[in-house]
mmCIF file of C-alpha atoms in Angstrom:
data_model
loop_
_atom_site.group_PDB
_atom_site.id
_atom_site.type_symbol
_atom_site.label_atom_id
_atom_site.label_comp_id
_atom_site.label_asym_id
_atom_site.label_seq_id
_atom_site.Cartn_x
_atom_site.Cartn_y
_atom_site.Cartn_z
ATOM 1 C CA MET A 1 -49.011 -128.581 28.778
ATOM 2 C CA SER A 2 -47.776 -128.855 25.617
ATOM 3 C CA ILE A 3 -46.614 -126.024 22.676
ATOM 4 C CA LYS A 4 -49.057 -127.052 20.898
ATOM 5 C CA LYS A 5 -52.564 -127.136 23.509
ATOM 6 C CA TYR A 6 -50.604 -123.994 25.237
ATOM 7 C CA PHE A 7 -51.664 -122.406 21.809
ATOM 8 C CA ILE A 8 -55.271 -123.950 21.196
ATOM 9 C CA PHE A 9 -56.042 -123.135 24.936
ATOM 10 C CA LEU A 10 -54.770 -119.261 23.806
ATOM 11 C CA ILE A 11 -56.346 -119.529 20.294
ATOM 12 C CA LEU A 12 -59.285 -120.555 22.390
ATOM 13 C CA ILE A 13 -59.204 -117.881 24.937
ATOM 14 C CA SER A 14 -58.741 -114.204 22.326
ATOM 15 C CA LEU A 15 -61.979 -116.140 20.174
ATOM 16 C CA THR A 16 -64.017 -116.303 22.706
ATOM 17 C CA SER A 17 -63.270 -112.919 24.755
ATOM 18 C CA CYS A 18 -64.754 -111.638 21.099
ATOM 19 C CA TYR A 19 -68.045 -111.985 21.675
ATOM 20 C CA ASN A 20 -67.867 -111.034 25.199
ATOM 21 C CA THR A 21 -70.191 -108.420 25.187
ATOM 22 C CA GLU A 22 -71.987 -106.904 27.833
ATOM 23 C CA ARG A 23 -75.830 -105.609 27.308
ATOM 24 C CA ASN A 24 -77.681 -102.947 29.439
ATOM 25 C CA CYS A 25 -81.104 -104.390 27.994
ATOM 26 C CA LYS A 26 -83.277 -102.420 31.256
ATOM 27 C CA ASP A 27 -81.284 -99.389 30.768
ATOM 28 C CA PHE A 28 -84.122 -100.086 27.483
ATOM 29 C CA LYS A 29 -86.923 -101.907 28.363
ATOM 30 C CA THR A 30 -88.490 -98.392 28.722
ATOM 31 C CA GLY A 31 -88.212 -94.243 27.065
ATOM 32 C CA LYS A 32 -88.223 -92.450 23.581
ATOM 33 C CA PHE A 33 -86.529 -94.276 21.242
ATOM 34 C CA GLU A 34 -86.150 -93.284 17.384
ATOM 35 C CA PHE A 35 -85.369 -95.570 14.890
ATOM 36 C CA VAL A 36 -84.435 -94.942 11.268
ATOM 37 C CA GLN A 37 -84.685 -97.664 8.698
ATOM 38 C CA THR A 38 -84.292 -97.248 3.993
ATOM 39 C CA ILE A 39 -86.732 -97.987 2.352
ATOM 40 C CA ASP A 40 -86.956 -98.990 -1.361
ATOM 41 C CA GLY A 41 -84.832 -95.459 -0.931
ATOM 42 C CA LYS A 42 -85.829 -93.411 1.387
ATOM 43 C CA LYS A 43 -84.907 -92.907 4.524
ATOM 44 C CA MET A 44 -87.887 -93.277 7.384
ATOM 45 C CA ILE A 45 -88.167 -92.407 10.153
ATOM 46 C CA SER A 46 -89.735 -94.029 13.272
ATOM 47 C CA THR A 47 -90.270 -92.350 16.635
ATOM 48 C CA PHE A 48 -91.853 -95.083 19.996
ATOM 49 C CA GLU A 49 -92.168 -94.339 23.585
ATOM 50 C CA ARG A 50 -92.668 -97.207 25.374
ATOM 51 C CA ASN A 51 -93.251 -97.932 28.727
ATOM 52 C CA ASP A 52 -92.177 -101.483 30.533
ATOM 53 C CA SER A 53 -96.010 -103.022 28.605
ATOM 54 C CA ILE A 54 -97.105 -100.408 25.906
ATOM 55 C CA GLN A 55 -95.295 -99.041 23.170
ATOM 56 C CA ILE A 56 -96.616 -96.038 20.801
ATOM 57 C CA GLU A 57 -95.544 -96.011 17.325
ATOM 58 C CA THR A 58 -95.391 -93.043 14.953
ATOM 59 C CA PHE A 59 -94.178 -93.485 11.726
ATOM 60 C CA ASN A 60 -95.164 -92.047 8.476
ATOM 61 C CA GLY A 61 -98.208 -90.281 10.147
ATOM 62 C CA ARG A 62 -100.186 -92.446 11.493
ATOM 63 C CA THR A 63 -99.227 -94.005 15.147
ATOM 64 C CA ASP A 64 -100.318 -97.484 16.795
ATOM 65 C CA THR A 65 -100.197 -98.818 20.404
ATOM 66 C CA ALA A 66 -98.890 -102.339 20.893
ATOM 67 C CA ALA A 67 -98.390 -104.394 24.137
ATOM 68 C CA ILE A 68 -95.045 -105.925 25.333
ATOM 69 C CA ARG A 69 -94.479 -108.724 26.586
ATOM 70 C CA TRP A 70 -90.721 -109.238 27.789
ATOM 71 C CA VAL A 71 -89.664 -113.252 28.151
ATOM 72 C CA ASN A 72 -86.210 -111.780 29.383
ATOM 73 C CA ASP A 73 -84.049 -108.511 29.755
ATOM 74 C CA CYS A 74 -83.250 -108.537 26.435
ATOM 75 C CA GLU A 75 -86.291 -110.163 24.426
ATOM 76 C CA TYR A 76 -90.319 -109.426 24.358
ATOM 77 C CA ILE A 77 -92.381 -109.714 21.945
ATOM 78 C CA LEU A 78 -94.790 -107.103 20.038
ATOM 79 C CA GLN A 79 -98.732 -108.018 19.533
ATOM 80 C CA LYS A 80 -100.625 -104.567 18.035
ATOM 81 C CA ILE A 81 -103.272 -103.716 19.646
ATOM 82 C CA HIS A 82 -106.205 -102.602 16.846
ATOM 83 C CA PRO A 83 -105.314 -104.466 14.299
ATOM 84 C CA LYS A 84 -105.845 -103.150 11.180
ATOM 85 C CA ASN A 85 -105.476 -106.381 8.642
ATOM 86 C CA MET A 86 -103.385 -109.690 8.682
ATOM 87 C CA GLN A 87 -99.696 -108.456 8.636
ATOM 88 C CA GLU A 88 -100.321 -106.237 11.730
ATOM 89 C CA LYS A 89 -101.588 -109.189 13.366
ATOM 90 C CA LYS A 90 -99.296 -111.100 13.421
ATOM 91 C CA ALA A 91 -96.733 -111.341 16.458
ATOM 92 C CA ILE A 92 -93.198 -109.313 15.998
ATOM 93 C CA ASN A 93 -90.278 -111.117 19.121
ATOM 94 C CA ILE A 94 -87.187 -108.229 18.541
ATOM 95 C CA ARG A 95 -84.520 -109.672 20.355
ATOM 96 C CA ILE A 96 -81.199 -106.796 21.651
ATOM 97 C CA LEU A 97 -78.371 -107.529 20.067
ATOM 98 C CA THR A 98 -75.723 -105.304 21.308
ATOM 99 C CA THR A 99 -76.307 -101.383 24.213
ATOM 100 C CA ASN A 100 -74.700 -98.545 24.679
ATOM 101 C CA LYS A 101 -74.265 -96.478 26.425
ATOM 102 C CA ASN A 102 -77.388 -93.846 23.513
ATOM 103 C CA GLY A 103 -78.883 -97.198 22.661
ATOM 104 C CA TYR A 104 -79.204 -101.104 20.869
ATOM 105 C CA THR A 105 -78.409 -103.290 17.887
ATOM 106 C CA PHE A 106 -81.689 -106.282 17.900
ATOM 107 C CA GLU A 107 -82.699 -108.803 15.585
ATOM 108 C CA TYR A 108 -86.065 -109.090 14.611
ATOM 109 C CA SER A 109 -88.994 -111.267 12.727
ATOM 110 C CA PHE A 110 -92.662 -111.929 13.057
ATOM 111 C CA VAL A 111 -92.980 -114.574 15.824
ATOM 112 C CA ASN A 112 -92.572 -118.541 14.500
ATOM 113 C CA GLU A 113 -90.726 -117.710 11.272
ATOM 114 C CA ASP A 114 -86.992 -117.891 10.670
ATOM 115 C CA LYS A 115 -86.120 -114.853 8.315
ATOM 116 C CA ARG A 116 -84.811 -111.530 10.676
ATOM 117 C CA GLN A 117 -83.821 -109.047 10.020
ATOM 118 C CA LYS A 118 -81.415 -106.149 11.878
ATOM 119 C CA GLY A 119 -81.700 -102.749 13.109
ATOM 120 C CA SER A 120 -80.183 -100.557 15.458
ATOM 121 C CA VAL A 121 -81.894 -98.056 18.015
ATOM 122 C CA THR A 122 -81.090 -94.200 19.710
ATOM 123 C CA LYS A 123 -82.368 -93.841 22.984
ATOM 124 C CA LEU A 124 -83.819 -90.309 22.992
ATOM 125 C CA ASN A 125 -84.722 -89.119 26.556
#
């Protein structure tokens, strides 16, 4: 193997190892969670409890229930069961990107829309 090929091989190995992140998504299919976000400069906290097929979320004093359809262990579709308006009728696609012992980072968007946002969730129990 020439020096040039060896050097390219080492670069490729080092780059792929940076992205080899283990995800334990199954650990987060059920439980009680907290999502903190900033809206218009104010810190807002949402708590939710999830089993395999239902998520009950409380945000800003309001509780909503959504059905969950798991696409795979790290991706699911969230659909409100009793939407109050057209915006709430839109399903949300959520993809878990990384996990750790306390929570996970994720990206989400409305189904069939390209604009994705990211967030982090902490598992409370």
